[in-house]
CSV table of C-alpha atoms and ligand atoms in Angstrom, one decimal:
chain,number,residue,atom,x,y,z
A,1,UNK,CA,-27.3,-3.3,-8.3
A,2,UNK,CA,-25.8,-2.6,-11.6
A,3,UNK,CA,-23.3,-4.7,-13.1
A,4,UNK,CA,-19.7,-3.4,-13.5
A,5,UNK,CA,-17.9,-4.4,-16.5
A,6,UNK,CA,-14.2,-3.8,-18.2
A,7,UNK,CA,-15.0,-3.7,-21.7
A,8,UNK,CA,-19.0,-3.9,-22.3
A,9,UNK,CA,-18.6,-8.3,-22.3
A,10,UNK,CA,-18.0,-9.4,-19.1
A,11,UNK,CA,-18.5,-7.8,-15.7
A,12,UNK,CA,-15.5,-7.4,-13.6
A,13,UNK,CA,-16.6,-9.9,-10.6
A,14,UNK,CA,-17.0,-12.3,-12.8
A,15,UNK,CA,-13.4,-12.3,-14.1
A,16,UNK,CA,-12.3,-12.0,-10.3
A,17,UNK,CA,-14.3,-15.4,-9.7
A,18,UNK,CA,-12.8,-17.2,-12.7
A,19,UNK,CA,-9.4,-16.1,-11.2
A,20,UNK,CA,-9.7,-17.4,-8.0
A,21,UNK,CA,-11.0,-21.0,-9.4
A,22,UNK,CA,-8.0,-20.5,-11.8
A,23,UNK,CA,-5.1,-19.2,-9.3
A,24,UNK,CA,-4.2,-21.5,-6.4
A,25,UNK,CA,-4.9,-20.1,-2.4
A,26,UNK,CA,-1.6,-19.3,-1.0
A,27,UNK,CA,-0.6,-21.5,2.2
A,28,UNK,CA,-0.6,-18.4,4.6
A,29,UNK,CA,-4.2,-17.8,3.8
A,30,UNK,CA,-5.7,-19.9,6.4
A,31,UNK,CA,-3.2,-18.2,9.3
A,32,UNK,CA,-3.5,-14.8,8.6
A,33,UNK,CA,-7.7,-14.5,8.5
A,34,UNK,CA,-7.2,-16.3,11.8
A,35,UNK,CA,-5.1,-13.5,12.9
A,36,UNK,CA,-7.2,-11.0,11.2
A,37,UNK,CA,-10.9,-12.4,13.2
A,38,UNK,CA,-9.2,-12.2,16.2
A,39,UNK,CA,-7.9,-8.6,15.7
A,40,UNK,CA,-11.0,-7.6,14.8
A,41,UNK,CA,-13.1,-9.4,17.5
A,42,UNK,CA,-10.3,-7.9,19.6
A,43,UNK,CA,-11.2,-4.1,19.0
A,44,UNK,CA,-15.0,-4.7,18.5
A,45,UNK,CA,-15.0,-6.1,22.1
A,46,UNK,CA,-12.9,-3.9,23.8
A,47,UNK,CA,-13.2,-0.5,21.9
A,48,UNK,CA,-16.4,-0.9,20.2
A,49,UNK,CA,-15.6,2.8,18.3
A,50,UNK,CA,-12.2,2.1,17.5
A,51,UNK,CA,-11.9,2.6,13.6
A,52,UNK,CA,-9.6,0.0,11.7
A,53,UNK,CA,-8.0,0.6,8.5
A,54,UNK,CA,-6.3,-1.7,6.3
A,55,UNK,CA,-3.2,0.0,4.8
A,56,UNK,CA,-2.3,-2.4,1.6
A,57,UNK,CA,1.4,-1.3,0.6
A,58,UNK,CA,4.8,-2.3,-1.5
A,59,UNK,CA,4.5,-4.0,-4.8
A,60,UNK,CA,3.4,-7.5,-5.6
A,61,UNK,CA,5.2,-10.1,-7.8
A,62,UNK,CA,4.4,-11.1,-11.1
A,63,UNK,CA,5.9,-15.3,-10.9
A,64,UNK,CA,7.2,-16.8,-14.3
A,65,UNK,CA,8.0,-20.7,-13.0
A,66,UNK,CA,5.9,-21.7,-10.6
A,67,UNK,CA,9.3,-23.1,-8.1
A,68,UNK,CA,10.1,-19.4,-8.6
A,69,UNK,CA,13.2,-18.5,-9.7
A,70,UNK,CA,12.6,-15.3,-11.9
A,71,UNK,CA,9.9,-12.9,-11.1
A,72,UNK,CA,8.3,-9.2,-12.3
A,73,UNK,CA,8.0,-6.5,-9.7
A,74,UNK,CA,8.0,-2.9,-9.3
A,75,UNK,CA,10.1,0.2,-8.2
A,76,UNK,CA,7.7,0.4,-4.8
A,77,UNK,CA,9.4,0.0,-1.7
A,78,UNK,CA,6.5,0.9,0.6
A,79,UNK,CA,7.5,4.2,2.1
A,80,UNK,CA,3.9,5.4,1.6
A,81,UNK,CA,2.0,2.2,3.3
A,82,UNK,CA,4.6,2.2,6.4
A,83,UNK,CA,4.6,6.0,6.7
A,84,UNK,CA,1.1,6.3,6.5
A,85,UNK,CA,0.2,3.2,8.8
A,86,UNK,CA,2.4,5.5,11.6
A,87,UNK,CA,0.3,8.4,10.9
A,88,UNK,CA,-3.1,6.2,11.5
A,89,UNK,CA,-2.1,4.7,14.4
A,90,UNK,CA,-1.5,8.2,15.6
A,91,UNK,CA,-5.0,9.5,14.7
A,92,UNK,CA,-6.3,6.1,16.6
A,93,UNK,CA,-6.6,3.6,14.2
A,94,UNK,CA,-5.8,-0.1,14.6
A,95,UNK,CA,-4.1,-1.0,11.4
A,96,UNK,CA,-4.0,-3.5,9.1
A,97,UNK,CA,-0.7,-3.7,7.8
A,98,UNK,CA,-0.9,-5.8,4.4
A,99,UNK,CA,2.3,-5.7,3.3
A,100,UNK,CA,5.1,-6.9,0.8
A,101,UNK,CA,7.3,-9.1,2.2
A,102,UNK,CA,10.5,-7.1,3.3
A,103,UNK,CA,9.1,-3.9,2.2
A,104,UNK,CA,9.4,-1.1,4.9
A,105,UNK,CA,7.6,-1.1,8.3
A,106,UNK,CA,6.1,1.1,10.2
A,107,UNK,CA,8.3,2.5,12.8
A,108,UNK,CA,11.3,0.2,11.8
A,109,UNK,CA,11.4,1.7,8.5
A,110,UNK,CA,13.5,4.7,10.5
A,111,UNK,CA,16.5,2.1,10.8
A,112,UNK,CA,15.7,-0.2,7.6
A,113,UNK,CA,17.7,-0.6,4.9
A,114,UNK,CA,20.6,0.2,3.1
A,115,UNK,CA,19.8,4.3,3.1
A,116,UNK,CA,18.7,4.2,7.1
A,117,UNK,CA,20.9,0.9,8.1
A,118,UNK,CA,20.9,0.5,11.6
A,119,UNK,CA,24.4,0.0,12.3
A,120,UNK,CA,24.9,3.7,11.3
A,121,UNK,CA,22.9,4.7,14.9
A,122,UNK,CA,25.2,2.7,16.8
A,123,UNK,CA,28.1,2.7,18.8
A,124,UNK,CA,30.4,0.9,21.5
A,125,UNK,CA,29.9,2.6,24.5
A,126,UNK,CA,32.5,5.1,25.9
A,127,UNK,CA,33.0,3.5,29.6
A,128,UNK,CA,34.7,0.8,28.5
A,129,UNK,CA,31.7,-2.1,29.3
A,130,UNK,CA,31.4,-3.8,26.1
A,131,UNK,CA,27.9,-2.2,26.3
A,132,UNK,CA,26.5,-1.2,22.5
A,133,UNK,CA,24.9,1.9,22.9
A,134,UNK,CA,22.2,4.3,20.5
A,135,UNK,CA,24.8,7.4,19.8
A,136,UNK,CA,24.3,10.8,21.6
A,137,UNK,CA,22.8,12.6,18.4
A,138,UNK,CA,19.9,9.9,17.5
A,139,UNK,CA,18.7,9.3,21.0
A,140,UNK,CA,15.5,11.5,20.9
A,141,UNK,CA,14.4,10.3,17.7
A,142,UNK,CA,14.6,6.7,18.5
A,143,UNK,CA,13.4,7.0,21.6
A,144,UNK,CA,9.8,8.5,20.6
A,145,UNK,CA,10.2,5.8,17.6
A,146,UNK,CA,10.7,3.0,20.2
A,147,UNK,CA,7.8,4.6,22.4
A,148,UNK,CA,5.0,5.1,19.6
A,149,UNK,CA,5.9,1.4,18.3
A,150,UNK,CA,5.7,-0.3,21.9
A,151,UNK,CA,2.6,1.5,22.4
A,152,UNK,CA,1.0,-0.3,19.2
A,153,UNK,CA,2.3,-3.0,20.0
A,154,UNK,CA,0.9,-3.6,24.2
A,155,UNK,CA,-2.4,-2.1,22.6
A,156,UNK,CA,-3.0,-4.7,19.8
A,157,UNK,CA,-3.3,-2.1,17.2
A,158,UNK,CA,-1.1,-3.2,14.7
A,159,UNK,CA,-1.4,-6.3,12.8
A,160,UNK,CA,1.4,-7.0,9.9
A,161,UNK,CA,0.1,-9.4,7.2
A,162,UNK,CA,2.9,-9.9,4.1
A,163,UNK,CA,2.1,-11.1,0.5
A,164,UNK,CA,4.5,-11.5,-2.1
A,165,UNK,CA,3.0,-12.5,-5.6
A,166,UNK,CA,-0.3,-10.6,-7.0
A,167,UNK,CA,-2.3,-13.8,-6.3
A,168,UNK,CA,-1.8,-13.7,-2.3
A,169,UNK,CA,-2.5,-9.9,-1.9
A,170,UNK,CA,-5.6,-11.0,-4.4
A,171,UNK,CA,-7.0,-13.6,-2.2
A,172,UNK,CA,-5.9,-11.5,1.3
A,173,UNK,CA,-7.6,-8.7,-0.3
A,174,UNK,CA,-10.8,-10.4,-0.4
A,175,UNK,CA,-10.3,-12.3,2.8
A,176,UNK,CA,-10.1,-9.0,4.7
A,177,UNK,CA,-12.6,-7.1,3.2
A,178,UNK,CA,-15.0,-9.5,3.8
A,179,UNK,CA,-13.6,-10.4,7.7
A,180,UNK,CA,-14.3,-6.2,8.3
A,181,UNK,CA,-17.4,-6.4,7.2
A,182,UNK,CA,-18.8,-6.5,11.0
A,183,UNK,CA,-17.0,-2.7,11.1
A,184,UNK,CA,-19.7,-1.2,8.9
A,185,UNK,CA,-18.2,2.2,8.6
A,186,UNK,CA,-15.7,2.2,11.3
A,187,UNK,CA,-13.8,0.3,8.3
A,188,UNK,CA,-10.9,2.3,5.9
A,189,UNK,CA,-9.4,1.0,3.0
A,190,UNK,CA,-6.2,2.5,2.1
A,191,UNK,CA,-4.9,1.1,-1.0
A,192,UNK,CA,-1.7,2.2,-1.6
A,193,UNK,CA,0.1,-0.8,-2.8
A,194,UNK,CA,1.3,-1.0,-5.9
A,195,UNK,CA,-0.5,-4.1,-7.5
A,196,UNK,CA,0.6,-5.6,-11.0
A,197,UNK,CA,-1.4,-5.0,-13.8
A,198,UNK,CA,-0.5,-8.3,-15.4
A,199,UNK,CA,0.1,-12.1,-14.6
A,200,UNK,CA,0.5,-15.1,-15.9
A,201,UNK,CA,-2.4,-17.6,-15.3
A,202,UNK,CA,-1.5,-20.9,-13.3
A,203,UNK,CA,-2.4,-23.4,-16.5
A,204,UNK,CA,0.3,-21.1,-18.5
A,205,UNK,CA,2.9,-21.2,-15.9
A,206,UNK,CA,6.3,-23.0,-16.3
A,207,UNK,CA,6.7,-25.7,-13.4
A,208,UNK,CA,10.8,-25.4,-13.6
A,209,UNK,CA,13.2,-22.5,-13.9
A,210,UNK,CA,13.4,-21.2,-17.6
A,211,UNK,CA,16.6,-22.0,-19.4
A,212,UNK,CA,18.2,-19.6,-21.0
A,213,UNK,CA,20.0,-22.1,-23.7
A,214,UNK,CA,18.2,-24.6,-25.7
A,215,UNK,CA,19.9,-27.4,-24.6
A,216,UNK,CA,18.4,-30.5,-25.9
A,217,UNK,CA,21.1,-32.4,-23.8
A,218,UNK,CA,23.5,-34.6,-25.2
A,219,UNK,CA,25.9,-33.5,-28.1
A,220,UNK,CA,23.0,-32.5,-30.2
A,221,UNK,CA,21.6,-29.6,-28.1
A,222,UNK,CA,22.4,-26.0,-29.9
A,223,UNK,CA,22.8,-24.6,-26.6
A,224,UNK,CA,22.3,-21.2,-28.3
A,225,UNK,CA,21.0,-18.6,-26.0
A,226,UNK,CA,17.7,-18.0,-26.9
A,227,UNK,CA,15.0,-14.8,-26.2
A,228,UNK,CA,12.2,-15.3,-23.6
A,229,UNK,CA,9.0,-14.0,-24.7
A,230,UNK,CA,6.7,-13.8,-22.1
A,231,UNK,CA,2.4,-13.3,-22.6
A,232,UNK,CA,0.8,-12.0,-19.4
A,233,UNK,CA,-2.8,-11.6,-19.1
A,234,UNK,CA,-4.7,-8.8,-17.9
A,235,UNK,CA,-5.0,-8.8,-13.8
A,236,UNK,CA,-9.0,-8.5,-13.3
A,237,UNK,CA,-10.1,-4.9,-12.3
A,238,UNK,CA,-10.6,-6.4,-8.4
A,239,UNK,CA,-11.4,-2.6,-6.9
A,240,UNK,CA,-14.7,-3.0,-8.4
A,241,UNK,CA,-15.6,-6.2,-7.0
A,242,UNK,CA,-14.0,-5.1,-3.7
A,243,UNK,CA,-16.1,-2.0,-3.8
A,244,UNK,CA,-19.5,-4.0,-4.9
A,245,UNK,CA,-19.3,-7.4,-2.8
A,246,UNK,CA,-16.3,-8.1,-0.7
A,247,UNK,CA,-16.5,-4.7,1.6
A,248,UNK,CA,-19.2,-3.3,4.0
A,249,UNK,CA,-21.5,-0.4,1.7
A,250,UNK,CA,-20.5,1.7,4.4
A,251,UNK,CA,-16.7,1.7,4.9
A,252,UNK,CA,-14.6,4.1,3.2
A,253,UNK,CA,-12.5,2.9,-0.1
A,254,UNK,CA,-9.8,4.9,-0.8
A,255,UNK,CA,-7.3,4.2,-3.7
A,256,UNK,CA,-4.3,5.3,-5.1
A,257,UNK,CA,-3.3,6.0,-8.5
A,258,UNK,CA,0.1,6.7,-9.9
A,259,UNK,CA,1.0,8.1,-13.1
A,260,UNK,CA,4.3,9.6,-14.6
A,261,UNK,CA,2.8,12.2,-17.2
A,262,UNK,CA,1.4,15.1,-14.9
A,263,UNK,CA,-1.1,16.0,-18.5
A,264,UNK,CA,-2.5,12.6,-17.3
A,265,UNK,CA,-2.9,12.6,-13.5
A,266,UNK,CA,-6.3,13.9,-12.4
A,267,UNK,CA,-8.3,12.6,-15.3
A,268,UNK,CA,-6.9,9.2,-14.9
A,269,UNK,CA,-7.6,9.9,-11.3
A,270,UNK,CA,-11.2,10.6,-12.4
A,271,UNK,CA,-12.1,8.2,-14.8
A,272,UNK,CA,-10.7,5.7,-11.8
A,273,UNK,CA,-13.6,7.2,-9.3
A,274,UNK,CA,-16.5,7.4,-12.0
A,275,UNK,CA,-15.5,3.7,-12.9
A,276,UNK,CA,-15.4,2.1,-9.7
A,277,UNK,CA,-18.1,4.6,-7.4
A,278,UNK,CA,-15.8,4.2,-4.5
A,279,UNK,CA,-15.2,7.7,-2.1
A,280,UNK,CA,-12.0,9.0,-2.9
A,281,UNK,CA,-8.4,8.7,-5.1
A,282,UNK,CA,-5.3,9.9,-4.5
A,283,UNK,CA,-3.3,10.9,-7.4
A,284,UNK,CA,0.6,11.2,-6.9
A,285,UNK,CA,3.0,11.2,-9.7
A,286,UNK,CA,6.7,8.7,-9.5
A,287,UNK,CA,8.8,11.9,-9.1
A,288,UNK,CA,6.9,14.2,-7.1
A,289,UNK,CA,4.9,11.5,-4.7
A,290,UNK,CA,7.1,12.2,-1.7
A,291,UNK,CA,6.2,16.3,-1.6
A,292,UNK,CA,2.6,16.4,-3.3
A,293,UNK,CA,-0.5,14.1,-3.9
A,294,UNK,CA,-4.1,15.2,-4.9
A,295,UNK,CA,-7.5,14.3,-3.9
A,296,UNK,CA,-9.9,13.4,-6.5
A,297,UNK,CA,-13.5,12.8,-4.7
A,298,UNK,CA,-16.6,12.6,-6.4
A,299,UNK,CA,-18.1,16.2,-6.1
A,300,UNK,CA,-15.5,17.0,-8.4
A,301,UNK,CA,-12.7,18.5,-6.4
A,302,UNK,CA,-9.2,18.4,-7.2
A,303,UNK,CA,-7.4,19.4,-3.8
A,304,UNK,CA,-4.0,19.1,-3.6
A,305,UNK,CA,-1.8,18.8,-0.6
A,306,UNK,CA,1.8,19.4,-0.4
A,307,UNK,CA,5.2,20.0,1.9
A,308,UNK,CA,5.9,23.7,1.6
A,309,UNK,CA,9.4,23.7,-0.2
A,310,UNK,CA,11.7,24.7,2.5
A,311,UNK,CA,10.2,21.3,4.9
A,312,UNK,CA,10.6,18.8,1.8
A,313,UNK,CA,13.1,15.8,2.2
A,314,UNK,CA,16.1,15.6,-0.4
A,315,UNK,CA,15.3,12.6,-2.8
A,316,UNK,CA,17.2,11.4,-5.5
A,317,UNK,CA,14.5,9.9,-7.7
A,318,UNK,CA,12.5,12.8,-7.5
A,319,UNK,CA,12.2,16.0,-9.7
A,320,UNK,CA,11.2,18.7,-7.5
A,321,UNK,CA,10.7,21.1,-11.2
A,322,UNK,CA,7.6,19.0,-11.8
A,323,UNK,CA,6.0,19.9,-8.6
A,324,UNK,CA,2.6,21.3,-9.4
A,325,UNK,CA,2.6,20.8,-13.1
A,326,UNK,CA,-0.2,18.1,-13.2
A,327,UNK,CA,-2.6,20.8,-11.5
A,328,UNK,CA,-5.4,21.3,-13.5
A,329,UNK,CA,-8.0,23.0,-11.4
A,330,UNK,CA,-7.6,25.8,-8.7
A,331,UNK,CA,-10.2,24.7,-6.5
A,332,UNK,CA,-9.0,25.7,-3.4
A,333,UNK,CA,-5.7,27.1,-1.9
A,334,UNK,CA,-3.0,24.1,-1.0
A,335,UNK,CA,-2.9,22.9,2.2
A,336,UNK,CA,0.4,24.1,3.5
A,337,UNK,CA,0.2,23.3,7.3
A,338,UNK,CA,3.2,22.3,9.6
A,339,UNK,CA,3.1,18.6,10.4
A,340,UNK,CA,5.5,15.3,10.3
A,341,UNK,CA,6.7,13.5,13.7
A,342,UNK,CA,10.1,11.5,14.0
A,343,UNK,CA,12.2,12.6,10.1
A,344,UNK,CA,13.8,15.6,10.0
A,345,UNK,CA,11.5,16.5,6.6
A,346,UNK,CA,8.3,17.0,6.6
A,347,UNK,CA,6.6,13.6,4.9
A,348,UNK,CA,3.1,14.1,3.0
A,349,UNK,CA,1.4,11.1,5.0
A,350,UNK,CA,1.4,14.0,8.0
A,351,UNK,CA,-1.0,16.1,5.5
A,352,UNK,CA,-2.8,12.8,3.9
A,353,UNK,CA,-3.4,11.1,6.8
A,354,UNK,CA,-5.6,13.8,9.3
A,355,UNK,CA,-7.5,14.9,5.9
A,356,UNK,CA,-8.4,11.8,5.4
A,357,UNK,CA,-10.0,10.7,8.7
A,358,UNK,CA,-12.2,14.0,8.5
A,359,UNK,CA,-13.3,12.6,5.9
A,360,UNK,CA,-14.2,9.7,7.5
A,361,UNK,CA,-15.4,11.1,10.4
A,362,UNK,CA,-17.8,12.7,8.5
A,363,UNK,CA,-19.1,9.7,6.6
A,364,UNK,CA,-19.5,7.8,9.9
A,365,UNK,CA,-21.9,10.7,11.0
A,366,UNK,CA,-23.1,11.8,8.5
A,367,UNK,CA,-23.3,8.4,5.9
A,368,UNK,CA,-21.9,8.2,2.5
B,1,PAZ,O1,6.0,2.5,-1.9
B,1,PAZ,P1,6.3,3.9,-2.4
B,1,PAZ,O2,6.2,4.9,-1.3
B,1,PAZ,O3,7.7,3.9,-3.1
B,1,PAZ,O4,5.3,4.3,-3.6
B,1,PAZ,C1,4.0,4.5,-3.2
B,1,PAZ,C2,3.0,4.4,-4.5
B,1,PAZ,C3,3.5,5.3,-5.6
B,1,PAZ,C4,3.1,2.9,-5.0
B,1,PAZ,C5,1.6,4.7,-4.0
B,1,PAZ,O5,1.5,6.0,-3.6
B,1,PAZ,C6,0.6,4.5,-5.2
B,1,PAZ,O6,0.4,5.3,-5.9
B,1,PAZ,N1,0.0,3.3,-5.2
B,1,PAZ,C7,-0.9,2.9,-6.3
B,1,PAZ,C8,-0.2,2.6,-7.6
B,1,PAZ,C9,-1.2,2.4,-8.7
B,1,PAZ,O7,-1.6,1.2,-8.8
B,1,PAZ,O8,-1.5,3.2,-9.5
């Protein structure tokens, strides 16, 4: 096999090996692969064709002490992970749900946080009971909500696993890929959270919370404010190593890549596939990822899906102008079929999600 390297020195597995010596195994480790095996032995025993993806979603923490008081994140909330874990489970997937901690779920993302809050579908009933009641207008939609998530729920096929720092969803990463292994190509990766970039290494770590005034103590501290410059190191390229050792050669790798300059979408999409030799990105954009994503695969093919314009939702963050200006090829004509389940918009996991397990139904018969 042929070594995989970041910069022509070293190859990439070997920087994720030095970081695991380096980083210390989070406490949940040993719980969650227990969960995991028995998931998995679950399915294998009693549906021996059921496919299992695991949908990685949210952002991950960047720590600066290690009793943390200050962290790094990112703007992801994990709309695409919990929307698109729905949509699996739909097509028949078990699903993996790796997850930051207190970033949407699936199905209770409907009635989650502070744009959704559940209060809002709520109501003290009319006939004068006490009884708190689901009002008139919402009952439909919560009701197949409450349906589709029991039904996961009495069938085993969801299994929610949270991180929070860059080093847990490091080490779960590798935990899982190597625990679905047994799936051969029954197994789907679907990396959509968005991971840091950058950390700071253990050794370099502050144990207490940084103070923002030198204060020597006493009367002769300054206790001038001072700046905080922070060095963060380079987060090892881990898709590689996930692709070459930790996951079964035959399950389907499929990763994610989001840019803000549409001039540089698909060839960063590209460069992402030729690098790594896994099947397929998806390239979305911060302004336009709720209406239109593309999919780079290795033949070449830039296909892009997206919501036809009267069925897309109303965001604020987005700029619906930009839609279809990081385009580059006119392969095919975009996909513009009806779809979407329980939101009053049409969501762009409807279109992902089916495309992607024909994809990976045709891998399973046909091979890679
Ligand atoms: O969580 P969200 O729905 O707000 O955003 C989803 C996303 C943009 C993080 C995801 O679609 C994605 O592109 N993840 C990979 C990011 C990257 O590492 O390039």
């Amino acid at each position: 096999m042929s070594e995989h390297r970041s910069n022509g020195a070293v190859p990439d597995h070997e920087h994720a090996d030095e970081y695991f010596h380096k980083n210390p195994t989070p406490k949940s480790l040993s719980k969650h692969q227990a969960l995991t095996r028995e998931f998995i032995q679950y399915h294998l025993e009693n549906s021996p064709n059921r496919r299992i993806v695991l949908v990685t979603s949210g952002g991950t923490t960047v720590p600066l002490e290690n009793q943390t008081v200050r962290f790094i994140d990112n703007f992801s909330a994990g709309t695409r992970g919990a929307t698109s874990a729905e949509y699996f489970l739909q097509e028949g997937y078990a699903v993996i749900f790796l997850h930051r901690q207190y970033s949407l779920l699936p199905y209770s993302r409907h009635y989650s946080h502070s744009t959704n809050c559940f209060l809002d579908f709520m109501e003290e009933s009319d006939t004068n009971d006490g009884r708190v009641v689901v009002r008139k207008e919402y009952q439909d939609k919560m009701r197949r909500v409450l349906q589709q998530y029991q039904f996961a729920k009495q069938n085993r096929l969801l299994l929610l696993l949270p991180f929070t720092t860059v080093t847990d969803y490091l080490f779960q990463l590798r935990s899982l890929a190597v625990l679905m292994q047994p799936l051969g190509s029954r197994a789907l990766f679907y990396l959509a959270a968005a991971v840091s970039d950058f950390f700071i290494p253990r050794e370099r770590m502050e144990e207490h919370k940084i103070q923002s005034r030198d204060d020597k103590g006493g009367s002769q501290g300054s206790g001038a404010s001072r700046q905080l410059v922070i060095n963060l190191d380079p987060v090892p390229k881990f898709l590689s190593t996930l692709v070459h050792s930790w996951a079964s050669k035959e399950s389907m790798i499929v990763s994610f890549k989001l840019e803000t300059d549409p001039n540089l979408l698909v060839s960063k999409a590209e460069q992402a596939l030729k690098r790594y030799r896994h099947d397929l990105v998806i390239g979305n954009l911060l302004t336009t990822r709720k209406w239109e994503v593309v999919f780079v695969t290795r033949d070449g093919a830039e296909r892009w899906l997206r919501v036809p314009k009267a069925r897309r939702s109303k965001s604020l963050s987005g700029v619906e102008e930009l839609v279809g200006k990081a385009e580059r090829k006119h392969d095919r004509e975009p996909v513009d079929l009806e779809g979407g389940t329980v939101t009053e918009g049409m969501e762009i996991e409807s279109l992902i999600i089916p495309e992607l397990a024909l994809i990976h139904t045709d891998m399973i018969e046909h091979g890679k």
